[in-house]
Amino acid sequence: MTPPSIVILTGAGISAESGLSTFRDPDGLWQRVRIEDVATPEAFARDPAHVHAFYNARRTQLADVQPNAAHLALMRLEREWPGAFLLVTQNVDDLHDRAGSLPLHMHGELRRVRCLACGARHGWAADLSISTPCPSCAVSRLRPDIVWFGEMPMGMDRIEAALDGCGLFLSIGTSGNVYPAAGFVEDAAQAHKVELNLEPSAGSELFDEAHHGPATQVVPAFVDRLLREWA
Ligand code: OAD
């Protein structure tokens, strides 16, 4: 039998046990900061220094965290899966990348910047300010390469092509509140759909199978089972 093609969607819950806050849990980022103040193009136009400070703090935090057992299990699945495979993450952290996966970052990346003057993108580990010059054109109009509310997520053509006809769809550590990602479970109409999350997500009734618990436990267990079935 041909192994099913897999599409995996991850969210903030997969990085929670590495020490990064989620958005909508009781101690989540959006309980402390207003989306309208830091995560929209309008906020950046109004007060770019404030938006830079928010993302600088989050970028700095990446130096103190490591990929966990769930990131590593997905890396193993990507390496060992005999069929087509796409890992899509809503996360702007780089923990999948550091685990060795090749994720499509649909909401952008903390460790990348984009120049609003020349369009160049650069890998970026330092703080950004309104006077940081672009390494390509020297104009000081850099922004975090993050998809803000009201902007188009990245890689949608590739994601939609992979969802169309995928045989297995996994949703991991996401609350199912933000579209278009929250609609992928419906786009993967032919797939067996599995939710791996701490608790039932907003769209949990749309899944065929669910395992609720911490990602570092439920993800490695699911991956082990899947690879055993198809070895
Ligand atoms: P949320 O904070 O909305 O949801 C996180 C989910 O992870 C919740 O369902 C939690 O129950 C679950 N969770 C928490 N700890 C977990 C653990 N240890 N193991 C497994 N699951 C756990 O985060 P996202 O769904 O990723 O977008 O949020 C989606 C988007 O909203 C983000 O990409 C971001 C945000 O606004 C932008 O900034 C554009």
XYZ file of C-alpha atoms and ligand atoms in Angstrom:
270
model
C 0.000 0.000 0.000
C 1.233 3.522 -0.775
C 1.858 5.522 2.392
C -0.527 8.492 2.761
C 0.848 11.957 2.158
C 1.013 13.880 5.423
C 0.362 17.529 6.218
C 1.087 18.670 9.776
C -0.017 22.003 11.235
C 1.621 23.147 14.459
C 0.875 26.044 16.806
C 2.204 27.620 19.967
C 1.300 24.589 22.132
C 4.157 22.541 20.657
C 6.688 25.071 21.970
C 5.013 25.621 25.375
C 7.074 22.961 27.161
C 10.259 24.541 25.759
C 9.312 27.631 27.773
C 7.606 29.870 25.192
C 4.205 31.347 26.033
C 1.178 30.447 23.951
C -1.259 33.212 22.915
C -4.675 32.342 24.297
C -4.037 30.217 27.389
C -4.641 31.964 30.769
C -0.938 33.012 30.907
C -0.808 33.649 27.149
C 0.742 36.608 25.316
C -2.601 38.078 24.246
C -3.648 38.309 27.926
C -0.713 40.677 28.527
C -0.463 42.641 25.270
C -3.188 43.858 22.938
C -3.057 42.467 19.385
C -3.991 45.943 18.083
C -0.868 47.401 19.737
C 1.771 45.006 18.389
C 0.500 42.654 15.701
C -1.095 44.738 12.953
C 0.390 46.872 10.145
C -1.490 49.831 11.670
C 0.272 49.351 15.026
C 3.651 49.345 13.251
C 2.769 52.500 11.294
C 1.610 54.240 14.493
C 4.408 53.215 16.874
C 7.190 51.163 15.237
C 9.487 51.470 18.281
C 6.853 49.796 20.498
C 6.338 46.978 17.979
C 10.123 46.470 17.670
C 10.426 46.268 21.478
C 7.770 43.510 21.609
C 9.464 41.390 18.916
C 12.985 42.150 20.214
C 11.989 40.644 23.577
C 10.559 37.565 21.889
C 13.622 37.180 19.631
C 15.962 37.462 22.645
C 13.987 34.749 24.448
C 14.831 32.258 21.678
C 18.418 32.101 22.938
C 17.172 30.560 26.211
C 14.962 27.783 24.811
C 15.577 24.468 23.079
C 13.487 22.161 20.882
C 11.578 19.600 22.948
C 10.646 15.940 22.419
C 7.660 16.902 20.219
C 9.774 18.964 17.790
C 12.314 16.115 17.672
C 9.621 13.498 17.004
C 8.321 15.513 14.020
C 11.872 15.821 12.678
C 12.191 12.034 12.900
C 8.848 11.618 11.097
C 9.974 14.002 8.330
C 13.222 12.020 7.874
C 11.693 8.537 8.020
C 8.285 8.954 6.382
C 8.241 7.049 3.064
C 5.615 9.327 1.433
C 5.033 13.033 0.796
C 5.347 15.227 3.882
C 4.777 18.912 4.664
C 5.217 20.537 8.063
C 3.410 23.873 8.292
C 3.884 25.943 11.421
C 2.104 29.043 12.656
C 4.997 29.530 15.063
C 7.460 32.348 14.530
C 10.040 30.662 16.792
C 12.785 28.553 15.208
C 12.443 25.406 17.321
C 11.319 23.150 14.437
C 14.260 24.432 12.375
C 16.713 23.840 15.201
C 15.316 20.316 15.688
C 16.318 19.659 12.056
C 12.914 19.964 10.316
C 12.206 22.074 7.228
C 8.954 23.828 8.221
C 6.932 26.234 6.140
C 6.543 29.240 8.476
C 3.128 30.515 7.391
C 3.170 33.382 9.953
C 6.803 34.338 9.298
C 9.864 34.092 11.526
C 11.225 36.082 14.467
C 14.761 35.561 13.226
C 14.125 37.180 9.853
C 13.583 40.810 8.847
C 12.158 42.413 5.728
C 13.036 45.831 4.322
C 10.045 48.015 3.492
C 12.258 50.120 1.183
C 13.883 47.469 -1.056
C 11.994 44.261 -0.152
C 15.145 42.311 0.819
C 14.837 39.662 3.535
C 17.660 38.834 5.924
C 18.280 36.361 8.745
C 18.407 38.410 11.969
C 19.434 37.576 15.528
C 19.976 41.068 17.008
C 17.531 43.724 18.218
C 15.851 45.959 15.636
C 15.179 49.671 16.007
C 13.671 52.343 13.816
C 17.203 53.446 12.890
C 18.641 50.004 12.021
C 19.830 50.209 8.384
C 18.966 47.506 5.851
C 22.126 45.505 4.952
C 21.045 45.630 1.282
C 19.968 49.255 0.698
C 21.033 51.052 3.938
C 17.568 52.616 4.376
C 16.183 52.351 7.940
C 12.821 50.739 7.236
C 13.222 47.187 8.507
C 10.315 45.268 10.003
C 10.099 41.821 11.575
C 9.289 39.263 8.839
C 6.115 38.308 10.698
C 2.604 38.029 9.257
C 0.417 40.455 11.178
C -3.363 40.387 11.498
C -4.857 41.604 8.221
C -1.875 40.340 6.152
C -1.694 37.309 3.869
C -0.007 34.239 5.407
C 3.033 32.923 3.562
C 3.166 29.854 1.302
C -0.591 29.436 0.897
C -0.356 27.989 -2.665
C 2.022 25.283 -1.510
C -0.087 24.539 1.586
C -3.348 24.310 -0.361
C -1.768 22.007 -2.947
C -0.502 19.706 -0.179
C -3.852 19.686 1.658
C -5.693 18.833 -1.531
C -5.395 15.065 -1.658
C -3.434 14.591 1.556
C -4.196 11.296 3.311
C -3.305 12.229 6.891
C -3.682 15.646 8.515
C -2.279 16.301 11.992
C -3.060 19.442 13.987
C -0.743 19.925 16.965
C -0.794 22.527 19.755
C -3.138 25.033 18.154
C -6.388 26.427 19.528
C -8.056 26.620 16.095
C -8.955 30.286 16.433
C -6.958 31.912 13.630
C -7.820 31.509 9.946
C -6.799 30.362 7.405
C -4.923 27.756 9.511
C -8.077 26.890 11.493
C -9.758 25.927 8.196
C -7.073 23.460 7.046
C -8.910 20.588 8.754
C -11.849 21.216 6.397
C -9.601 21.744 3.357
C -8.053 18.310 3.946
C -11.384 16.770 3.017
C -10.016 13.325 1.990
C -7.637 12.961 4.933
C -7.810 11.079 8.192
C -7.696 14.034 10.589
C -5.972 13.833 13.969
C -5.775 16.418 16.743
C -2.875 16.287 19.236
C -3.436 19.030 21.803
C -3.550 19.670 25.523
C -7.331 20.032 25.329
C -10.038 19.949 22.633
C -9.527 22.868 20.213
C -12.243 25.184 18.860
C -12.867 22.829 15.914
C -12.248 19.531 17.681
C -15.482 17.965 16.363
C -14.032 18.152 12.826
C -11.317 15.586 13.645
C -11.594 11.789 13.275
C -9.189 11.058 16.128
C -7.806 13.037 19.060
C -5.143 12.539 21.728
C -5.226 15.148 24.469
C -2.175 15.743 26.660
C 1.162 17.591 26.684
C 2.829 17.672 23.268
C 6.066 16.127 24.595
C 4.056 13.004 25.440
C 1.321 12.680 22.823
C 3.410 13.642 19.772
C 6.313 11.164 20.240
C 3.805 8.395 21.075
C 1.759 9.101 17.932
C 4.858 9.311 15.705
C 6.234 6.021 17.094
C 2.936 4.299 16.349
C 2.688 5.762 12.843
C 6.240 4.807 11.883
C 5.728 1.274 13.280
C 2.560 0.886 11.189
C 4.326 1.921 7.971
C 7.832 0.485 8.576
P -2.997 29.558 20.941
O -2.388 30.192 22.135
O -4.238 30.164 20.389
O -3.322 28.026 21.254
C -2.369 27.178 21.830
C -2.974 25.800 21.993
O -1.953 24.954 22.497
C -4.158 25.730 22.967
O -5.209 24.971 22.397
C -3.570 25.013 24.190
O -4.520 24.184 24.845
C -2.501 24.167 23.545
N -1.378 23.829 24.462
C -0.877 24.566 25.483
N 0.149 23.923 26.055
C 0.291 22.743 25.389
C 1.179 21.630 25.520
N 2.140 21.578 26.452
N 1.023 20.593 24.649
C 0.061 20.611 23.706
N -0.805 21.636 23.542
C -0.682 22.690 24.365
O -1.850 29.460 19.817
P -2.002 29.216 18.248
O -3.165 28.352 17.956
O -0.672 28.803 17.757
O -0.562 34.529 15.005
O -2.291 30.682 17.743
C -2.455 30.890 16.360
C -1.956 32.254 15.983
O -2.567 33.241 16.810
C -0.472 32.485 16.209
O 0.335 32.002 15.151
C -0.375 33.967 16.307
C -1.563 34.201 17.221
O -2.133 35.443 17.170
C -0.073 35.740 14.701
O 0.573 36.406 15.494
C -0.380 36.183 13.291
